[in-house]
């Protein structure tokens, strides 16, 4: 496995800055005889997605999927073995958020201790702890143990209580506070003979915030 360089923006967040990057990599890929009937680039992409998608590469980010195959060498057959091998240059879509970035996702879960869990569809280890809820202008965050949901409570002009639930499946907007990699790595997928062993898996989690104006459930704004 060789990291070559990074380029540009694949898509943008609400803040107008990059949300994903394209990582250029090179790796040796083994194609077993059962895949010989597939179109060659499709077979290469399928094998690389199996190896990288959903994994974290240190100092790179969370790999979403292969973007494209830019080039590959002629297939080589090793004596006494039916598989073929190619050196492949490819680009990965990588999720690499940074502190202060504003993103949107859907509420996946709610917990009194940990707060609200958010899913981005391809990644769902985003947490908004209770300390990062919106509590300005007399508002306060309260957990409803019966509903197992967090609420944002405030008073109307007549000082009557207004309770707004943060419900499962709601679209929410949040600001990234920190991106944390677990420093106790676990072994990644086992490499096949003739390929570079992928980097070890490092679980990633994102701490987020609802504390600023415009953040929290989108319907509030």
PDB file of N, CA and C in Angstrom, residues 13 19-20 62 64 95-97 101-109 117-127 170-176 179 204-206 208:
ATOM      1  N   UNK A  13     -19.744  20.791   2.835  1.00  0.00           N
ATOM      2  CA  UNK A  13     -20.622  20.847   3.996  1.00  0.00           C
ATOM      3  C   UNK A  13     -21.391  22.158   3.964  1.00  0.00           C
ATOM      4  N   UNK A  19     -15.843  18.383   2.834  1.00  0.00           N
ATOM      5  CA  UNK A  19     -16.363  17.355   3.722  1.00  0.00           C
ATOM      6  C   UNK A  19     -15.683  16.021   3.430  1.00  0.00           C
ATOM      7  N   UNK A  20     -15.318  15.815   2.163  1.00  0.00           N
ATOM      8  CA  UNK A  20     -14.613  14.615   1.750  1.00  0.00           C
ATOM      9  C   UNK A  20     -13.371  15.013   0.954  1.00  0.00           C
ATOM     10  N   UNK A  62     -11.629   8.223   7.217  1.00  0.00           N
ATOM     11  CA  UNK A  62     -12.566   7.105   7.120  1.00  0.00           C
ATOM     12  C   UNK A  62     -12.857   6.847   5.646  1.00  0.00           C
ATOM     13  N   UNK A  64     -14.753   5.666   2.529  1.00  0.00           N
ATOM     14  CA  UNK A  64     -16.156   5.450   2.180  1.00  0.00           C
ATOM     15  C   UNK A  64     -16.269   4.416   1.067  1.00  0.00           C
ATOM     16  N   UNK A  95     -13.723  10.334   4.150  1.00  0.00           N
ATOM     17  CA  UNK A  95     -14.382  11.276   5.050  1.00  0.00           C
ATOM     18  C   UNK A  95     -13.355  11.742   6.070  1.00  0.00           C
ATOM     19  N   UNK A  96     -13.063  13.028   6.034  1.00  0.00           N
ATOM     20  CA  UNK A  96     -12.047  13.573   6.932  1.00  0.00           C
ATOM     21  C   UNK A  96     -12.537  14.910   7.494  1.00  0.00           C
ATOM     22  N   UNK A  97     -13.434  14.872   8.481  1.00  0.00           N
ATOM     23  CA  UNK A  97     -13.967  16.114   9.045  1.00  0.00           C
ATOM     24  C   UNK A  97     -12.914  16.831   9.876  1.00  0.00           C
ATOM     25  N   UNK A 101     -16.215  22.274  11.570  1.00  0.00           N
ATOM     26  CA  UNK A 101     -17.019  22.027  10.377  1.00  0.00           C
ATOM     27  C   UNK A 101     -18.477  21.777  10.772  1.00  0.00           C
ATOM     28  N   UNK A 102     -19.401  22.327   9.988  1.00  0.00           N
ATOM     29  CA  UNK A 102     -20.833  22.141  10.237  1.00  0.00           C
ATOM     30  C   UNK A 102     -21.376  21.120   9.244  1.00  0.00           C
ATOM     31  N   UNK A 103     -22.002  20.071   9.775  1.00  0.00           N
ATOM     32  CA  UNK A 103     -22.519  18.975   8.961  1.00  0.00           C
ATOM     33  C   UNK A 103     -23.964  18.679   9.340  1.00  0.00           C
ATOM     34  N   UNK A 104     -24.615  17.849   8.529  1.00  0.00           N
ATOM     35  CA  UNK A 104     -25.978  17.414   8.824  1.00  0.00           C
ATOM     36  C   UNK A 104     -26.064  15.899   8.820  1.00  0.00           C
ATOM     37  N   UNK A 105     -26.938  15.370   9.663  1.00  0.00           N
ATOM     38  CA  UNK A 105     -27.167  13.932   9.725  1.00  0.00           C
ATOM     39  C   UNK A 105     -28.518  13.674  10.360  1.00  0.00           C
ATOM     40  N   UNK A 106     -28.809  12.402  10.603  1.00  0.00           N
ATOM     41  CA  UNK A 106     -30.079  12.020  11.220  1.00  0.00           C
ATOM     42  C   UNK A 106     -29.833  11.399  12.595  1.00  0.00           C
ATOM     43  N   UNK A 107     -30.742  11.680  13.524  1.00  0.00           N
ATOM     44  CA  UNK A 107     -30.641  11.143  14.874  1.00  0.00           C
ATOM     45  C   UNK A 107     -30.807   9.622  14.824  1.00  0.00           C
ATOM     46  N   UNK A 108     -29.822   8.913  15.349  1.00  0.00           N
ATOM     47  CA  UNK A 108     -29.852   7.448  15.334  1.00  0.00           C
ATOM     48  C   UNK A 108     -30.204   6.876  16.703  1.00  0.00           C
ATOM     49  N   UNK A 109     -29.856   7.605  17.764  1.00  0.00           N
ATOM     50  CA  UNK A 109     -30.128   7.097  19.098  1.00  0.00           C
ATOM     51  C   UNK A 109     -30.042   8.208  20.125  1.00  0.00           C
ATOM     52  N   UNK A 117     -26.919  10.390  19.450  1.00  0.00           N
ATOM     53  CA  UNK A 117     -26.064   9.774  18.437  1.00  0.00           C
ATOM     54  C   UNK A 117     -26.605  10.115  17.057  1.00  0.00           C
ATOM     55  N   UNK A 118     -25.698  10.468  16.136  1.00  0.00           N
ATOM     56  CA  UNK A 118     -26.089  10.923  14.807  1.00  0.00           C
ATOM     57  C   UNK A 118     -25.473  10.026  13.742  1.00  0.00           C
ATOM     58  N   UNK A 119     -26.262   9.741  12.718  1.00  0.00           N
ATOM     59  CA  UNK A 119     -25.778   8.960  11.580  1.00  0.00           C
ATOM     60  C   UNK A 119     -25.656   9.857  10.356  1.00  0.00           C
ATOM     61  N   UNK A 120     -24.577   9.658   9.610  1.00  0.00           N
ATOM     62  CA  UNK A 120     -24.387  10.353   8.343  1.00  0.00           C
ATOM     63  C   UNK A 120     -24.743   9.451   7.169  1.00  0.00           C
ATOM     64  N   UNK A 121     -25.278   8.284   7.471  1.00  0.00           N
ATOM     65  CA  UNK A 121     -25.629   7.323   6.433  1.00  0.00           C
ATOM     66  C   UNK A 121     -24.547   6.281   6.262  1.00  0.00           C
ATOM     67  N   UNK A 122     -23.348   6.720   5.955  1.00  0.00           N
ATOM     68  CA  UNK A 122     -22.213   5.818   5.791  1.00  0.00           C
ATOM     69  C   UNK A 122     -21.400   5.680   7.069  1.00  0.00           C
ATOM     70  N   UNK A 123     -21.721   6.496   8.055  1.00  0.00           N
ATOM     71  CA  UNK A 123     -20.930   6.566   9.294  1.00  0.00           C
ATOM     72  C   UNK A 123     -21.851   7.040  10.408  1.00  0.00           C
ATOM     73  N   UNK A 124     -21.857   6.329  11.539  1.00  0.00           N
ATOM     74  CA  UNK A 124     -22.826   6.699  12.584  1.00  0.00           C
ATOM     75  C   UNK A 124     -22.226   6.747  13.983  1.00  0.00           C
ATOM     76  N   UNK A 125     -20.976   7.155  14.082  1.00  0.00           N
ATOM     77  CA  UNK A 125     -20.355   7.280  15.399  1.00  0.00           C
ATOM     78  C   UNK A 125     -20.107   8.753  15.723  1.00  0.00           C
ATOM     79  N   UNK A 126     -21.188   9.541  15.583  1.00  0.00           N
ATOM     80  CA  UNK A 126     -21.157  10.963  15.926  1.00  0.00           C
ATOM     81  C   UNK A 126     -22.010  11.163  17.170  1.00  0.00           C
ATOM     82  N   UNK A 127     -21.444  11.793  18.187  1.00  0.00           N
ATOM     83  CA  UNK A 127     -22.152  11.973  19.456  1.00  0.00           C
ATOM     84  C   UNK A 127     -22.191  13.442  19.865  1.00  0.00           C
ATOM     85  N   UNK A 170     -34.848  12.408  13.030  1.00  0.00           N
ATOM     86  CA  UNK A 170     -34.864  13.826  12.692  1.00  0.00           C
ATOM     87  C   UNK A 170     -33.555  14.239  12.030  1.00  0.00           C
ATOM     88  N   UNK A 171     -33.668  15.142  11.047  1.00  0.00           N
ATOM     89  CA  UNK A 171     -32.478  15.737  10.452  1.00  0.00           C
ATOM     90  C   UNK A 171     -31.954  16.814  11.391  1.00  0.00           C
ATOM     91  N   UNK A 172     -30.663  16.737  11.718  1.00  0.00           N
ATOM     92  CA  UNK A 172     -30.056  17.702  12.637  1.00  0.00           C
ATOM     93  C   UNK A 172     -28.794  18.286  12.010  1.00  0.00           C
ATOM     94  N   UNK A 173     -28.491  19.482  12.436  1.00  0.00           N
ATOM     95  CA  UNK A 173     -27.271  20.159  12.007  1.00  0.00           C
ATOM     96  C   UNK A 173     -26.357  20.296  13.221  1.00  0.00           C
ATOM     97  N   UNK A 174     -25.079  20.005  13.047  1.00  0.00           N
ATOM     98  CA  UNK A 174     -24.160  20.022  14.190  1.00  0.00           C
ATOM     99  C   UNK A 174     -22.793  20.557  13.778  1.00  0.00           C
ATOM    100  N   UNK A 175     -22.050  20.981  14.774  1.00  0.00           N
ATOM    101  CA  UNK A 175     -20.681  21.441  14.550  1.00  0.00           C
ATOM    102  C   UNK A 175     -19.707  20.412  15.131  1.00  0.00           C
ATOM    103  N   UNK A 176     -18.675  20.090  14.374  1.00  0.00           N
ATOM    104  CA  UNK A 176     -17.664  19.133  14.841  1.00  0.00           C
ATOM    105  C   UNK A 176     -16.801  19.794  15.910  1.00  0.00           C
ATOM    106  N   UNK A 179     -12.370  15.149  16.593  1.00  0.00           N
ATOM    107  CA  UNK A 179     -12.347  13.869  15.895  1.00  0.00           C
ATOM    108  C   UNK A 179     -11.309  13.011  16.600  1.00  0.00           C
ATOM    109  N   UNK A 204     -12.938   5.362  14.891  1.00  0.00           N
ATOM    110  CA  UNK A 204     -13.008   6.819  14.915  1.00  0.00           C
ATOM    111  C   UNK A 204     -14.354   7.243  15.492  1.00  0.00           C
ATOM    112  N   UNK A 205     -14.338   8.304  16.283  1.00  0.00           N
ATOM    113  CA  UNK A 205     -15.576   8.867  16.812  1.00  0.00           C
ATOM    114  C   UNK A 205     -15.498  10.383  16.736  1.00  0.00           C
ATOM    115  N   UNK A 206     -16.659  11.002  16.587  1.00  0.00           N
ATOM    116  CA  UNK A 206     -16.725  12.455  16.454  1.00  0.00           C
ATOM    117  C   UNK A 206     -17.564  13.024  17.582  1.00  0.00           C
ATOM    118  N   UNK A 208     -19.649  16.217  18.751  1.00  0.00           N
ATOM    119  CA  UNK A 208     -20.307  17.317  18.049  1.00  0.00           C
ATOM    120  C   UNK A 208     -21.043  18.212  19.037  1.00  0.00           C
TER     121      UNK A 208
END
